[in-house]
Amino acid sequence: MFFKRKQPKEAALNEFDQVVEGNSLGKDAWKRLKKNKMAVLGMVIVAIYSLLAASAMFLPIHPYDQIILDHQHLRPSFSKTAGDLMMESKLKDLYFKAWRSGSLVVTEAESQQIENWISQNETNKVWDFLYAEGEAQREAGTFTFSSADQRTIDRLQEKIDTEFLINIDKMFYTDSETGKRKNIARMDFLDIQRIYAEYIGVEESVIANQIQNEVRSQVLNTVKAATPGLTAEEYEANLELELQSLGEKGIASIGKTNLLINLKTAISRSIERGLKQEIKDGKAQFPINREITVNESLSADITADLKHERHYYLGTDYSGRDMLSRIIYGGQVSIAIGLVGTITSVLIGIVLGAIAGYAGGKIDFFLMRLVDIMYGLPYMLLVIIFMAIFGRNIMNLFVALAMVSWLTVARMVRGQVMSLKNSEYVEAARSMGASTGRIIFRHMVPNSLSVIIVYSTLRVPAFIMQESFLSFLGLGVQAPYASWGSLVGDAVNGMTLYPWKLVFPAIAMTIFLFAMNFFGDGLRDAFDPQSKNQL
C-alpha cells in the first residue's frame, strides 16, 4: 500500500501576486497586546508567580509549616544565620537589663533619648541603640557581663553549635525470616501496627486502642470545627455518623497516617541520641544524608542539619516559620482561590446567561429576576454567614466566593448571545437542524470568548482581595495553610515591632494584583479594536 505525500497548500495571492497572510481576532489581539508594555510586563509577572507557586515543593526552601520556637520573630537577613540572630536578640535583652541596672553607662542625653523612645513605644530603636553601644563598650573593655549573664550567653552558644534537626525520608523493615526489605509507608495498616508495637515493646492490642482513640479524637475535632455550638450528645451522634461514612478503609487510612507519624517520632528520638553522641565525640559532619540502622529489622534514610545554621531571607513569623516559604506557598492558595473562583463563576454565568439570552421569554424573565434578587443581597455578608455555618476550610471558601460571583458574567453573556442569535451563521446552523445546545455552546459562546477572557482576568484579583478580607476577619484560610491575606492578617497586631511580617506578604500580593490588572486591561484593549485606549 502506497501513501501519497501531502502536497503543501498553495499560498493565497492577490492581484499583484503578493502572498496574502490570513488573520484572526486572536492574532490581531496578540499584535496589539505586544505593543502594550505594561500589559506584557503584567503577563510576565503573573507567569513568574504561577511558576513559583506551582514548583514550590521543588524549590530549595524550608518547609512552610515547620515550627521552630527558638526562631520566633527573627528579622530578615542575607548574611546572618538564625543562630547569629538568636545571639543578637539575647544580647539586646541583656544590654537593656544592664542599662536598667546601671552597669551599662551612657550619657544623660542618650539615657533621656532612650526614655523618650520607650514612652513612644519605639522599642526597636532602644534595642538597636543599646546593642550597638554595648558591643562598642565591650570591645573597648569598658563593659563586661556579669557571671550569670555570661553563663546564659555560653549556654546559648552551645545550643546554637550543637542543636540539629532530623528529617526521616523513608523507613524500612527487614523481615527476619525471608530477609526481604520493605518500605514501611507502603505496608498495610496492621503490619505497621505490629512493627510499631514490637519497636516500643508493648502489646499490639494497646497500640490498637491508642490508634482507635486518636482517630475518634481527630474526627470529633473535625466535626466540632464544621458544626460549632452543639451539645455533647449531638457531637457524639455526629461522630458516629462520620465514622460510618468513613468506613473501615477510611478509618484504617487515618490510623495508618497516625502510626507512621508515631513510628517516625520514636525512631527520630533514637537517632537523635546517637547523633548527639557523635557530636560529643567530634565525629558528626553536618549536613548528614545517609541510611541509619535502628535495630536488626528497622532502618531509615535520614537528613540532618544544624538547626540554627539556617538563613531566613525574609525573616520568620510568630511560630518561627520561614516567611519566604509561607509567602510562596501562600501564593499557591491565593492564586488557586482566584483561579477556581473565577472559573466556577464564569462557567455558571456562561451556562445561565447563554440559556437566558437564547431562549428569551419566560426563561429569560425568570433567570434575570433571580439575578436581580441576588444582586440586592449583601454579597460579603452571605459569604461570611456561609463560612460561619459550614466551617472554615478551603473547599467551603471556594464555594462561598463563587456562590454569587457569577451574576455579572451571566448578564454579560446574555447580552452577547442576544446580539448574536439572529446572525447569519446562527440561522444557517438552525436551518441545518443543529440542536439548541450545539448552537449555543459551539457557535455563540465561542464568539463571545474574547469578552469572557478579559472579564476573567479582571476577576482573579477581585477574588484574591475577597479572600484576603475574609482571612483578615479570621474566616479565611486556617493554619497551617496560609494565603497572602492570612499572612497580612496575622502580622497586623505586631506590625510596629516586626514590620517585615506585614510588609513582605503585602508587597507580594500588591505586585501580583497590579500585574493582573495591567494584564486584564491590556487584554481588554487588545480584543477591542475600537477601544480608545489602544496603542
GROMACS .gro file of C-alpha atoms in nm, residues 90-420:
model
  331
   90LYS     CA    1   1.966   3.773   7.357
   91LEU     CA    2   2.247   4.031   7.375
   92LYS     CA    3   1.997   4.312   7.313
   93ASP     CA    4   1.791   4.187   7.605
   94LEU     CA    5   2.098   4.161   7.830
   95TYR     CA    6   2.226   4.507   7.732
   96PHE     CA    7   1.883   4.655   7.808
   97LYS     CA    8   1.887   4.495   8.155
   98ALA     CA    9   2.243   4.616   8.206
   99TRP     CA   10   2.136   4.972   8.118
  100ARG     CA   11   1.843   4.946   8.359
  101SER     CA   12   2.072   4.825   8.637
  102GLY     CA   13   2.332   5.098   8.564
  103SER     CA   14   2.618   4.866   8.466
  104LEU     CA   15   2.598   4.981   8.103
  105VAL     CA   16   2.678   5.351   8.130
  106VAL     CA   17   2.557   5.603   7.871
  107THR     CA   18   2.542   5.983   7.873
  108GLU     CA   19   2.246   6.167   8.026
  109ALA     CA   20   2.132   6.285   7.682
  110GLU     CA   21   2.142   5.929   7.548
  111SER     CA   22   1.959   5.800   7.852
  112GLN     CA   23   1.689   6.064   7.805
  113GLN     CA   24   1.657   5.969   7.437
  114ILE     CA   25   1.612   5.604   7.536
  115GLU     CA   26   1.338   5.701   7.781
  116ASN     CA   27   1.165   5.900   7.507
  117TRP     CA   28   1.176   5.600   7.272
  118ILE     CA   29   1.028   5.379   7.543
  119SER     CA   30   0.746   5.627   7.610
  120GLN     CA   31   0.675   5.642   7.235
  121ASN     CA   32   0.672   5.258   7.216
  122GLU     CA   33   0.967   5.259   6.971
  123THR     CA   34   1.135   4.959   7.133
  124ASN     CA   35   1.327   4.859   6.820
  125LYS     CA   36   1.526   5.183   6.837
  126VAL     CA   37   1.602   5.116   7.205
  127TRP     CA   38   1.731   4.764   7.137
  128ASP     CA   39   1.935   4.869   6.833
  129PHE     CA   40   2.099   5.160   7.013
  130LEU     CA   41   2.183   4.966   7.330
  131TYR     CA   42   2.315   4.671   7.127
  132ALA     CA   43   2.547   4.897   6.926
  133GLU     CA   44   2.659   5.084   7.241
  134GLY     CA   45   2.710   4.764   7.443
  135GLU     CA   46   2.914   4.595   7.169
  136ALA     CA   47   3.130   4.907   7.133
  137GLN     CA   48   3.195   4.925   7.509
  138ARG     CA   49   3.264   4.551   7.531
  139GLU     CA   50   3.522   4.574   7.252
  140ALA     CA   51   3.679   4.876   7.423
  141GLY     CA   52   3.695   4.682   7.750
  142THR     CA   53   3.479   4.931   7.945
  143PHE     CA   54   3.191   4.686   7.992
  144THR     CA   55   3.175   4.319   8.088
  145PHE     CA   56   2.877   4.095   8.155
  146SER     CA   57   2.809   3.956   8.500
  147SER     CA   58   2.898   3.591   8.561
  148ALA     CA   59   2.528   3.493   8.545
  149ASP     CA   60   2.480   3.673   8.212
  150GLN     CA   61   2.798   3.520   8.074
  151ARG     CA   62   2.674   3.171   8.166
  152THR     CA   63   2.349   3.249   7.982
  153ILE     CA   64   2.545   3.352   7.672
  154ASP     CA   65   2.767   3.043   7.688
  155ARG     CA   66   2.468   2.809   7.719
  156LEU     CA   67   2.301   2.976   7.422
  157GLN     CA   68   2.618   2.947   7.215
  158GLU     CA   69   2.646   2.577   7.297
  159LYS     CA   70   2.283   2.531   7.196
  160ILE     CA   71   2.345   2.711   6.865
  161ASP     CA   72   2.651   2.497   6.792
  162THR     CA   73   2.502   2.156   6.874
  163GLU     CA   74   2.124   2.150   6.813
  164PHE     CA   75   2.014   1.985   6.491
  165LEU     CA   76   1.701   1.885   6.300
  166ILE     CA   77   1.634   1.532   6.176
  167ASN     CA   78   1.411   1.450   5.883
  168ILE     CA   79   1.328   1.087   5.810
  169ASP     CA   80   1.270   1.044   5.437
  170LYS     CA   81   1.197   0.669   5.433
  171MET     CA   82   1.168   0.388   5.688
  172PHE     CA   83   1.246   0.026   5.601
  173TYR     CA   84   1.156  -0.306   5.765
  174THR     CA   85   1.361  -0.621   5.703
  175ASP     CA   86   1.177  -0.949   5.762
  176SER     CA   87   1.400  -1.174   5.978
  177GLU     CA   88   1.263  -1.492   5.818
  178THR     CA   89   1.263  -1.406   5.448
  179GLY     CA   90   1.525  -1.128   5.454
  180LYS     CA   91   1.303  -0.911   5.235
  181ARG     CA   92   1.330  -0.535   5.281
  182LYS     CA   93   1.012  -0.328   5.254
  183ASN     CA   94   0.927   0.041   5.260
  184ILE     CA   95   0.711   0.078   5.572
  185ALA     CA   96   0.499   0.354   5.416
  186ARG     CA   97   0.372   0.102   5.157
  187MET     CA   98   0.283  -0.168   5.407
  188ASP     CA   99  -0.065  -0.248   5.539
  189PHE     CA  100  -0.212  -0.082   5.846
  190LEU     CA  101  -0.200  -0.400   6.060
  191ASP     CA  102   0.162  -0.475   5.963
  192ILE     CA  103   0.271  -0.123   6.060
  193GLN     CA  104   0.077  -0.158   6.386
  194ARG     CA  105   0.265  -0.481   6.465
  195ILE     CA  106   0.604  -0.325   6.379
  196TYR     CA  107   0.536  -0.022   6.598
  197ALA     CA  108   0.423  -0.240   6.891
  198GLU     CA  109   0.738  -0.452   6.861
  199TYR     CA  110   0.963  -0.146   6.842
  200ILE     CA  111   0.833   0.025   7.156
  201GLY     CA  112   0.782  -0.307   7.339
  202VAL     CA  113   0.408  -0.308   7.418
  203GLU     CA  114   0.115  -0.533   7.336
  204GLU     CA  115  -0.037  -0.485   6.993
  205SER     CA  116  -0.385  -0.451   7.149
  206VAL     CA  117  -0.265  -0.146   7.344
  207ILE     CA  118  -0.149   0.022   7.021
  208ALA     CA  119  -0.480  -0.069   6.852
  209ASN     CA  120  -0.679   0.101   7.131
  210GLN     CA  121  -0.449   0.404   7.122
  211ILE     CA  122  -0.487   0.449   6.745
  212GLN     CA  123  -0.864   0.400   6.769
  213ASN     CA  124  -0.888   0.675   7.031
  214GLU     CA  125  -0.666   0.905   6.823
  215VAL     CA  126  -0.884   0.856   6.514
  216ARG     CA  127  -1.203   0.924   6.711
  217SER     CA  128  -1.049   1.236   6.860
  218GLN     CA  129  -0.937   1.365   6.516
  219VAL     CA  130  -1.278   1.304   6.358
  220LEU     CA  131  -1.453   1.466   6.656
  221ASN     CA  132  -1.234   1.777   6.624
  222THR     CA  133  -1.324   1.796   6.254
  223VAL     CA  134  -1.695   1.768   6.339
  224LYS     CA  135  -1.665   2.041   6.604
  225ALA     CA  136  -1.486   2.273   6.363
  226ALA     CA  137  -1.754   2.219   6.096
  227THR     CA  138  -2.057   2.250   6.330
  228PRO     CA  139  -1.976   2.465   6.635
  229GLY     CA  140  -2.221   2.520   6.920
  230LEU     CA  141  -2.375   2.171   6.950
  231THR     CA  142  -2.429   1.972   7.270
  232ALA     CA  143  -2.209   1.678   7.374
  233GLU     CA  144  -2.483   1.428   7.276
  234GLU     CA  145  -2.521   1.587   6.933
  235TYR     CA  146  -2.145   1.577   6.878
  236GLU     CA  147  -2.137   1.210   6.975
  237ALA     CA  148  -2.418   1.130   6.731
  238ASN     CA  149  -2.246   1.325   6.451
  239LEU     CA  150  -1.920   1.147   6.532
  240GLU     CA  151  -2.078   0.805   6.487
  241LEU     CA  152  -2.234   0.913   6.157
  242GLU     CA  153  -1.899   1.047   6.036
  243LEU     CA  154  -1.721   0.725   6.133
  244GLN     CA  155  -1.985   0.521   5.949
  245SER     CA  156  -1.940   0.732   5.636
  246LEU     CA  157  -1.562   0.686   5.655
  247GLY     CA  158  -1.597   0.308   5.676
  248GLU     CA  159  -1.323   0.064   5.767
  249LYS     CA  160  -1.097   0.176   5.482
  250GLY     CA  161  -1.121   0.543   5.575
  251ILE     CA  162  -1.056   0.475   5.944
  252ALA     CA  163  -0.763   0.247   5.855
  253SER     CA  164  -0.619   0.521   5.630
  254ILE     CA  165  -0.627   0.778   5.913
  255GLY     CA  166  -0.489   0.520   6.156
  256LYS     CA  167  -0.204   0.433   5.919
  257THR     CA  168  -0.107   0.801   5.892
  258ASN     CA  169  -0.102   0.831   6.272
  259LEU     CA  170   0.101   0.511   6.308
  260LEU     CA  171   0.361   0.631   6.058
  261ILE     CA  172   0.392   0.962   6.246
  262ASN     CA  173   0.428   0.784   6.581
  263LEU     CA  174   0.685   0.538   6.445
  264LYS     CA  175   0.879   0.818   6.277
  265THR     CA  176   0.883   1.015   6.604
  266ALA     CA  177   1.006   0.714   6.805
  267ILE     CA  178   1.282   0.638   6.551
  268SER     CA  179   1.383   1.007   6.540
  269ARG     CA  180   1.440   1.006   6.916
  270SER     CA  181   1.662   0.700   6.890
  271ILE     CA  182   1.863   0.851   6.603
  272GLU     CA  183   1.888   1.183   6.787
  273ARG     CA  184   2.058   1.015   7.085
  274GLY     CA  185   2.312   0.855   6.853
  275LEU     CA  186   2.387   1.181   6.671
  276LYS     CA  187   2.433   1.369   6.998
  277GLN     CA  188   2.697   1.115   7.096
  278GLU     CA  189   2.867   1.163   6.758
  279ILE     CA  190   2.872   1.539   6.819
  280LYS     CA  191   3.033   1.490   7.160
  281ASP     CA  192   3.294   1.261   7.006
  282GLY     CA  193   3.356   1.512   6.728
  283LYS     CA  194   3.259   1.263   6.456
  284ALA     CA  195   2.943   1.431   6.321
  285GLN     CA  196   2.977   1.626   5.998
  286PHE     CA  197   2.669   1.829   5.901
  287PRO     CA  198   2.471   1.820   5.682
  288ILE     CA  199   2.408   1.445   5.718
  289ASN     CA  200   2.239   1.244   5.445
  290ARG     CA  201   2.265   0.868   5.498
  291GLU     CA  202   2.087   0.549   5.599
  292ILE     CA  203   2.099   0.463   5.970
  293THR     CA  204   2.031   0.121   6.119
  294VAL     CA  205   1.790   0.149   6.414
  295ASN     CA  206   1.782  -0.220   6.512
  296GLU     CA  207   1.800  -0.562   6.347
  297SER     CA  208   1.480  -0.509   6.149
  298LEU     CA  209   1.442  -0.130   6.119
  299SER     CA  210   1.647   0.125   5.926
  300ALA     CA  211   1.583   0.475   5.795
  301ASP     CA  212   1.707   0.720   5.533
  302ILE     CA  213   1.765   1.048   5.717
  303THR     CA  214   1.881   1.400   5.652
  304ALA     CA  215   2.003   1.616   5.939
  305ASP     CA  216   2.143   1.967   5.960
  306LEU     CA  217   2.224   2.215   6.231
  307LYS     CA  218   1.902   2.383   6.334
  308HIS     CA  219   2.045   2.729   6.384
  309GLU     CA  220   2.256   2.744   6.067
  310ARG     CA  221   1.951   2.836   5.862
  311HIS     CA  222   1.918   3.163   5.675
  312TYR     CA  223   1.584   3.345   5.677
  313TYR     CA  224   1.599   3.597   5.395
  314LEU     CA  225   1.253   3.739   5.474
  315GLY     CA  226   1.256   3.669   5.849
  316THR     CA  227   1.026   3.440   6.049
  317ASP     CA  228   0.676   3.465   6.193
  318TYR     CA  229   0.536   3.427   6.547
  319SER     CA  230   0.593   3.048   6.538
  320GLY     CA  231   0.942   3.053   6.391
  321ARG     CA  232   0.827   2.957   6.040
  322ASP     CA  233   1.014   3.084   5.735
  323MET     CA  234   0.831   3.383   5.585
  324LEU     CA  235   0.976   3.324   5.237
  325SER     CA  236   0.831   2.971   5.230
  326ARG     CA  237   0.497   3.086   5.367
  327ILE     CA  238   0.470   3.365   5.108
  328ILE     CA  239   0.545   3.123   4.821
  329TYR     CA  240   0.306   2.856   4.950
  330GLY     CA  241   0.057   3.131   5.036
  331GLY     CA  242   0.074   3.230   4.671
  332GLN     CA  243  -0.040   2.877   4.584
  333VAL     CA  244  -0.355   2.920   4.792
  334SER     CA  245  -0.430   3.278   4.687
  335ILE     CA  246  -0.378   3.215   4.315
  336ALA     CA  247  -0.578   2.890   4.339
  337ILE     CA  248  -0.865   3.075   4.505
  338GLY     CA  249  -0.856   3.340   4.232
  339LEU     CA  250  -0.849   3.082   3.952
  340VAL     CA  251  -1.102   2.837   4.099
  341GLY     CA  252  -1.342   3.115   4.196
  342THR     CA  253  -1.314   3.277   3.854
  343ILE     CA  254  -1.352   2.951   3.657
  344THR     CA  255  -1.651   2.842   3.867
  345SER     CA  256  -1.829   3.174   3.841
  346VAL     CA  257  -1.758   3.201   3.466
  347LEU     CA  258  -1.888   2.850   3.394
  348ILE     CA  259  -2.211   2.909   3.588
  349GLY     CA  260  -2.254   3.253   3.431
  350ILE     CA  261  -2.193   3.123   3.076
  351VAL     CA  262  -2.450   2.844   3.108
  352LEU     CA  263  -2.727   3.052   3.267
  353GLY     CA  264  -2.657   3.368   3.067
  354ALA     CA  265  -2.646   3.183   2.734
  355ILE     CA  266  -2.968   2.995   2.807
  356ALA     CA  267  -3.145   3.315   2.914
  357GLY     CA  268  -3.023   3.512   2.612
  358TYR     CA  269  -3.105   3.246   2.353
  359ALA     CA  270  -3.435   3.116   2.495
  360GLY     CA  271  -3.581   3.455   2.587
  361GLY     CA  272  -3.940   3.476   2.707
  362LYS     CA  273  -4.033   3.333   3.046
  363ILE     CA  274  -3.697   3.156   3.094
  364ASP     CA  275  -3.509   3.481   3.041
  365PHE     CA  276  -3.751   3.669   3.267
  366PHE     CA  277  -3.720   3.412   3.548
  367LEU     CA  278  -3.338   3.389   3.534
  368MET     CA  279  -3.287   3.765   3.517
  369ARG     CA  280  -3.523   3.830   3.806
  370LEU     CA  281  -3.324   3.572   4.006
  371VAL     CA  282  -3.007   3.762   3.918
  372ASP     CA  283  -3.169   4.093   4.025
  373ILE     CA  284  -3.275   3.947   4.360
  374MET     CA  285  -2.928   3.805   4.427
  375TYR     CA  286  -2.770   4.136   4.326
  376GLY     CA  287  -2.972   4.302   4.601
  377LEU     CA  288  -2.831   4.074   4.871
  378PRO     CA  289  -2.516   4.180   5.063
  379TYR     CA  290  -2.253   3.961   4.898
  380MET     CA  291  -1.980   3.955   5.163
  381LEU     CA  292  -2.236   3.909   5.441
  382LEU     CA  293  -2.366   3.597   5.263
  383VAL     CA  294  -2.010   3.463   5.230
  384ILE     CA  295  -1.939   3.529   5.600
  385ILE     CA  296  -2.263   3.356   5.706
  386PHE     CA  297  -2.184   3.059   5.478
  387MET     CA  298  -1.834   3.022   5.626
  388ALA     CA  299  -1.964   3.054   5.981
  389ILE     CA  300  -2.229   2.784   5.926
  390PHE     CA  301  -2.039   2.527   5.719
  391GLY     CA  302  -1.693   2.566   5.871
  392ARG     CA  303  -1.368   2.736   5.783
  393ASN     CA  304  -1.184   2.522   5.530
  394ILE     CA  305  -1.051   2.582   5.181
  395MET     CA  306  -1.327   2.397   4.993
  396ASN     CA  307  -1.601   2.590   5.174
  397LEU     CA  308  -1.410   2.909   5.095
  398PHE     CA  309  -1.408   2.821   4.724
  399VAL     CA  310  -1.782   2.754   4.727
  400ALA     CA  311  -1.864   3.065   4.928
  401LEU     CA  312  -1.669   3.301   4.700
  402ALA     CA  313  -1.814   3.151   4.379
  403MET     CA  314  -2.169   3.141   4.519
  404VAL     CA  315  -2.287   3.482   4.395
  405SER     CA  316  -1.999   3.598   4.177
  406TRP     CA  317  -2.150   3.455   3.854
  407LEU     CA  318  -2.416   3.725   3.828
  408THR     CA  319  -2.217   3.976   3.621
  409VAL     CA  320  -2.093   3.703   3.386
  410ALA     CA  321  -2.448   3.581   3.331
  411ARG     CA  322  -2.569   3.929   3.235
  412MET     CA  323  -2.269   3.988   3.009
  413VAL     CA  324  -2.305   3.655   2.824
  414ARG     CA  325  -2.682   3.707   2.795
  415GLY     CA  326  -2.623   4.038   2.618
  416GLN     CA  327  -2.365   3.884   2.385
  417VAL     CA  328  -2.592   3.592   2.296
  418MET     CA  329  -2.892   3.819   2.235
  419SER     CA  330  -2.683   4.026   1.992
  420LEU     CA  331  -2.562   3.714   1.809
   0.00000   0.00000   0.00000
